[in-house]
Short mmCIF file of C-alpha atoms in Angstrom, two decimals:
data_model
loop_
_atom_site.label_atom_id
_atom_site.label_comp_id
_atom_site.label_asym_id
_atom_site.label_seq_id
_atom_site.Cartn_x
_atom_site.Cartn_y
_atom_site.Cartn_z
CA MET A 1 93.68 -16.11 17.94
CA THR A 2 90.88 -13.18 19.52
CA SER A 3 88.10 -13.45 21.69
CA VAL A 4 84.20 -14.49 19.99
CA GLN A 5 80.88 -13.54 19.69
CA GLY A 6 78.59 -16.39 18.76
CA THR A 7 74.36 -15.48 18.11
CA ALA A 8 71.17 -17.24 16.72
CA VAL A 9 70.52 -15.99 13.88
CA ASP A 10 67.36 -16.69 10.95
CA VAL A 11 68.53 -17.03 7.68
CA PRO A 12 64.93 -16.74 5.24
CA THR A 13 65.78 -18.55 2.18
CA GLU A 14 62.82 -19.57 -0.86
CA ASP A 15 61.35 -22.65 1.29
CA GLY A 16 61.10 -20.66 4.83
CA VAL A 17 63.70 -19.77 7.75
CA ALA A 18 66.83 -21.69 8.03
CA ASP A 19 68.21 -21.55 11.63
CA ALA A 20 71.94 -20.65 12.17
CA TYR A 21 74.49 -20.05 14.62
CA LEU A 22 76.76 -16.64 13.36
CA VAL A 23 80.57 -16.11 15.31
CA HIS A 24 82.73 -13.18 14.80
CA PRO A 25 85.90 -11.49 16.62
CA GLY A 26 84.49 -9.24 19.73
CA ASP A 27 85.67 -5.81 17.61
CA GLY A 28 82.22 -6.00 16.03
CA GLY A 29 83.57 -5.11 12.99
CA PRO A 30 83.34 -6.90 8.98
CA HIS A 31 86.07 -9.78 8.70
CA PRO A 32 86.06 -12.23 6.11
CA GLY A 33 83.34 -14.52 5.43
CA VAL A 34 83.34 -18.01 5.75
CA LEU A 35 80.09 -20.70 5.30
CA LEU A 36 80.73 -23.74 6.86
CA PHE A 37 78.67 -26.56 6.04
CA MET A 38 77.88 -29.11 8.51
CA ASP A 39 78.00 -32.82 8.97
CA ALA A 40 74.46 -35.02 8.68
CA PHE A 41 74.30 -34.84 12.98
CA GLY A 42 73.51 -31.33 12.49
CA ILE A 43 74.56 -28.44 14.59
CA ARG A 44 75.73 -29.20 17.68
CA PRO A 45 77.63 -27.59 20.53
CA HIS A 46 81.25 -29.42 18.57
CA LEU A 47 79.72 -27.32 15.35
CA ARG A 48 79.64 -24.10 17.19
CA SER A 49 83.16 -24.86 19.46
CA MET A 50 84.25 -25.60 15.43
CA ALA A 51 82.77 -21.99 14.29
CA ASP A 52 84.00 -20.51 17.22
CA ARG A 53 87.70 -21.82 16.34
CA LEU A 54 87.67 -20.41 13.12
CA ALA A 55 86.47 -17.22 14.08
CA SER A 56 89.37 -16.43 16.96
CA ALA A 57 91.08 -16.75 13.55
CA GLY A 58 89.88 -14.05 11.83
CA TYR A 59 86.88 -14.80 9.97
CA THR A 60 83.09 -14.20 10.38
CA VAL A 61 81.52 -17.49 10.03
CA LEU A 62 77.74 -18.80 9.40
CA LEU A 63 76.59 -22.58 10.45
CA PRO A 64 73.25 -22.85 9.24
CA ASN A 65 70.78 -25.67 9.61
CA VAL A 66 70.63 -26.96 6.17
CA PHE A 67 67.64 -29.65 7.21
CA HIS A 68 65.54 -26.44 8.23
CA ARG A 69 62.62 -27.86 5.89
CA HIS A 70 62.75 -30.36 8.87
CA GLY A 71 62.02 -28.19 12.40
CA ARG A 72 65.19 -25.92 13.90
CA THR A 73 68.06 -26.80 15.50
CA PRO A 74 68.07 -29.61 17.20
CA VAL A 75 66.47 -32.07 14.52
CA PHE A 76 67.76 -35.00 16.06
CA ASP A 77 67.53 -36.15 19.40
CA LEU A 78 71.44 -37.03 19.81
CA PRO A 79 73.99 -38.40 22.29
CA GLU A 80 76.64 -37.03 23.95
CA PHE A 81 79.09 -39.09 21.86
CA ILE A 82 77.72 -40.18 18.97
CA ASP A 83 79.06 -43.42 17.79
CA PRO A 84 76.30 -44.85 15.12
CA ALA A 85 77.40 -48.33 15.55
CA ALA A 86 75.72 -48.31 18.99
CA ARG A 87 73.22 -46.27 18.24
CA PRO A 88 72.17 -47.63 14.31
CA GLU A 89 68.53 -46.22 15.01
CA ILE A 90 70.25 -42.28 14.41
CA TRP A 91 70.99 -43.07 10.80
CA GLN A 92 67.83 -45.09 10.69
CA GLN A 93 66.52 -40.68 11.02
CA ILE A 94 68.79 -38.92 9.45
CA SER A 95 69.44 -40.84 5.88
CA PRO A 96 65.98 -40.10 4.30
CA VAL A 97 66.38 -36.39 6.01
CA MET A 98 69.51 -36.06 4.13
CA ARG A 99 68.01 -37.88 0.95
CA SER A 100 65.47 -35.01 1.04
CA LEU A 101 68.24 -32.55 0.43
CA THR A 102 68.56 -32.61 -3.36
CA PRO A 103 71.76 -30.89 -5.28
CA ASP A 104 68.78 -27.84 -6.57
CA LEU A 105 67.35 -27.13 -3.18
CA ALA A 106 70.84 -27.46 -1.48
CA MET A 107 71.54 -24.54 -3.62
CA ARG A 108 69.06 -22.73 -3.71
CA ASP A 109 69.94 -21.95 -0.03
CA ALA A 110 73.76 -21.77 -0.60
CA GLY A 111 72.13 -18.57 -2.46
CA ALA A 112 70.20 -17.54 0.06
CA TYR A 113 73.23 -18.09 2.80
CA LEU A 114 75.40 -16.12 0.61
CA ARG A 115 73.14 -13.41 -0.12
CA TRP A 116 72.99 -13.18 4.01
CA MET A 117 76.11 -12.90 4.21
CA ALA A 118 77.12 -10.14 1.64
CA ASP A 119 74.96 -7.59 3.75
CA SER A 120 75.94 -8.75 6.53
CA PRO A 121 77.75 -5.68 8.13
CA LEU A 122 79.71 -8.00 10.50
CA VAL A 123 81.11 -9.84 6.07
CA ALA A 124 83.90 -7.59 4.82
CA ASP A 125 82.94 -7.03 1.07
CA GLY A 126 84.06 -9.28 -2.17
CA PRO A 127 83.63 -13.45 -1.57
CA VAL A 128 83.69 -15.87 1.09
CA ALA A 129 85.40 -18.88 1.97
CA LEU A 130 83.62 -22.59 3.05
CA THR A 131 84.32 -25.43 4.48
CA GLY A 132 82.65 -28.64 4.76
CA TYR A 133 82.26 -31.42 6.06
CA CYS A 134 80.86 -34.75 5.74
CA MET A 135 77.92 -34.45 3.51
CA GLY A 136 78.88 -30.95 3.65
CA ALA A 137 81.64 -31.55 1.61
CA ARG A 138 79.48 -32.26 -1.27
CA LEU A 139 77.40 -28.66 -0.83
CA ALA A 140 80.79 -27.13 -0.67
CA LEU A 141 82.13 -28.25 -3.55
CA ARG A 142 78.48 -27.44 -5.37
CA THR A 143 78.06 -24.09 -4.07
CA ALA A 144 81.77 -23.07 -5.51
CA GLY A 145 80.34 -25.14 -9.09
CA ALA A 146 76.26 -22.89 -8.42
CA TYR A 147 78.13 -19.55 -7.78
CA PRO A 148 81.87 -18.55 -8.65
CA ASP A 149 81.46 -14.95 -8.24
CA ARG A 150 80.87 -15.74 -4.48
CA VAL A 151 83.05 -18.46 -3.73
CA ALA A 152 87.09 -17.82 -3.36
CA ALA A 153 87.84 -21.02 -1.87
CA ALA A 154 86.71 -23.71 -0.45
CA ALA A 155 87.68 -26.89 1.59
CA GLY A 156 85.89 -29.90 2.42
CA PHE A 157 87.12 -32.56 5.07
CA HIS A 158 85.71 -36.32 4.84
CA GLY A 159 83.13 -35.89 2.68
CA GLY A 160 81.65 -39.30 0.32
CA GLN A 161 80.57 -39.11 -3.29
CA LEU A 162 81.86 -36.61 -4.26
CA ALA A 163 82.39 -38.37 -7.55
CA THR A 164 79.69 -40.88 -8.91
CA ASP A 165 78.32 -42.15 -11.80
CA ALA A 166 74.98 -40.06 -11.38
CA PRO A 167 74.39 -37.32 -13.52
CA ASP A 168 73.93 -34.62 -10.92
CA SER A 169 77.72 -35.58 -9.17
CA PRO A 170 79.49 -32.59 -7.39
CA HIS A 171 82.40 -33.46 -9.80
CA LEU A 172 80.87 -32.42 -12.26
CA ALA A 173 80.47 -28.87 -11.12
CA ALA A 174 84.68 -28.44 -11.53
CA GLY A 175 84.01 -26.56 -14.96
CA ASN A 176 82.39 -23.34 -13.12
CA ILE A 177 84.85 -23.00 -10.56
CA THR A 178 86.77 -20.39 -10.12
CA ALA A 179 88.16 -20.54 -6.15
CA GLU A 180 90.71 -22.22 -4.95
CA LEU A 181 89.61 -26.03 -3.45
CA TYR A 182 91.55 -28.63 -0.84
CA PHE A 183 90.60 -31.48 -0.22
CA GLY A 184 91.39 -34.11 3.01
CA HIS A 185 90.00 -37.46 1.93
CA ALA A 186 89.84 -40.04 5.14
CA ASP A 187 91.54 -43.19 3.57
CA ASP A 188 89.51 -45.51 5.36
CA ASP A 189 86.26 -44.56 3.65
CA PRO A 190 83.90 -46.07 1.78
CA SER A 191 81.72 -43.24 0.82
CA MET A 192 85.06 -41.57 -1.04
CA PRO A 193 87.09 -44.67 -2.18
CA PRO A 194 90.48 -44.62 -4.43
CA GLU A 195 88.38 -44.02 -8.01
CA GLN A 196 85.82 -41.85 -6.54
CA MET A 197 89.05 -39.66 -5.64
CA LYS A 198 90.70 -40.48 -8.24
CA ILE A 199 87.38 -39.10 -10.77
CA LEU A 200 87.33 -36.05 -8.20
CA GLU A 201 91.05 -35.50 -9.04
CA ASP A 202 90.84 -35.95 -12.76
CA ALA A 203 87.87 -33.33 -13.53
CA LEU A 204 89.71 -30.71 -10.78
CA THR A 205 93.14 -30.86 -13.09
CA ALA A 206 91.02 -30.97 -16.46
CA ALA A 207 89.06 -28.53 -15.25
CA GLY A 208 92.00 -26.15 -14.54
CA VAL A 209 91.20 -25.33 -10.78
CA ARG A 210 93.13 -24.58 -8.23
CA HIS A 211 93.44 -27.46 -5.69
CA ARG A 212 94.95 -30.15 -3.59
CA CYS A 213 93.54 -33.63 -2.78
CA GLU A 214 95.40 -35.41 0.05
CA VAL A 215 94.49 -38.63 1.55
CA TYR A 216 94.70 -38.49 5.67
CA PRO A 217 96.21 -41.80 6.47
CA GLY A 218 94.73 -44.23 9.24
CA ALA A 219 91.57 -41.44 9.45
CA ARG A 220 88.17 -42.62 8.84
CA HIS A 221 84.85 -40.82 7.19
CA GLY A 222 84.22 -38.28 10.34
CA TYR A 223 87.87 -37.81 11.52
CA THR A 224 87.34 -34.66 12.48
CA GLN A 225 84.34 -34.48 14.87
CA ALA A 226 85.60 -34.56 18.17
CA ASP A 227 81.82 -35.62 19.53
CA THR A 228 81.89 -38.71 17.19
CA ALA A 229 83.40 -42.54 17.48
CA ALA A 230 85.62 -41.91 14.07
CA TYR A 231 87.44 -39.03 15.30
CA GLN A 232 91.26 -38.74 14.89
CA LYS A 233 93.32 -36.25 16.74
CA GLU A 234 96.03 -36.51 14.56
CA GLY A 235 93.56 -35.68 11.46
CA ALA A 236 91.43 -32.77 12.99
CA GLU A 237 94.59 -30.90 13.69
CA ARG A 238 96.08 -31.94 10.10
CA HIS A 239 92.58 -30.39 8.74
CA TRP A 240 92.81 -27.24 11.31
CA ALA A 241 96.49 -26.58 9.68
CA VAL A 242 95.61 -26.71 6.08
CA LEU A 243 92.11 -24.71 6.78
CA LEU A 244 93.83 -21.56 8.54
CA ASP A 245 96.35 -22.01 5.98
CA LEU A 246 94.08 -21.91 2.98
CA LEU A 247 92.02 -18.78 4.51
CA GLU A 248 94.67 -17.10 5.17
CA ARG A 249 96.57 -16.98 1.62
CA THR A 250 92.71 -16.26 -0.02
CA PHE A 251 91.70 -13.46 2.01
#
């Protein structure tokens, strides 16, 4: 593990500026890029620490505020420990903001994040990898399909609504994807039931996408997030192992 350097950056998009956290190995040289898509709670100390851990393994990591249209970080006033069951009003704040980030807007932004990384002297030339959590897993899947030339690998953890009957369901991007994909599903996740898991698996297989989908036993939606009530240490550590393995193979 190497020492890392993190800083706040602003990423210009077609709809204004997205604030972001950028972290990279302390040598200041170019390293393979990883675009980290946040969960719905947004950029906060825990997500920055996850980005730091990735960077310490030798990557330049960009963590953008995908809700930038609603203000700079922090978009929501969150407790240090997030338990939506104890604080249901948290979702009353977050849900409308999530819904306002349409697939079209999200992919327009993803293009801006990828362009910014391509222009950064801290990011090595060539395609980047993606990792996403909860709603970020949807963003990773969509981005891999929307920008196949820029994405070499993508991982999603405890993603919800990845394969619905909606006309713009994320799984419908499968035919455009050239990256290797990994999904770590929570087995206790109403937003990603077994029937959706099967639709996603079948779509990726039919499209010839290199992929692996696994169900994490006893894990709840959000199992990687140590500052939430959904955290499961076993699942979180397994996620680190498979993610770092995917990145090592990719780069």
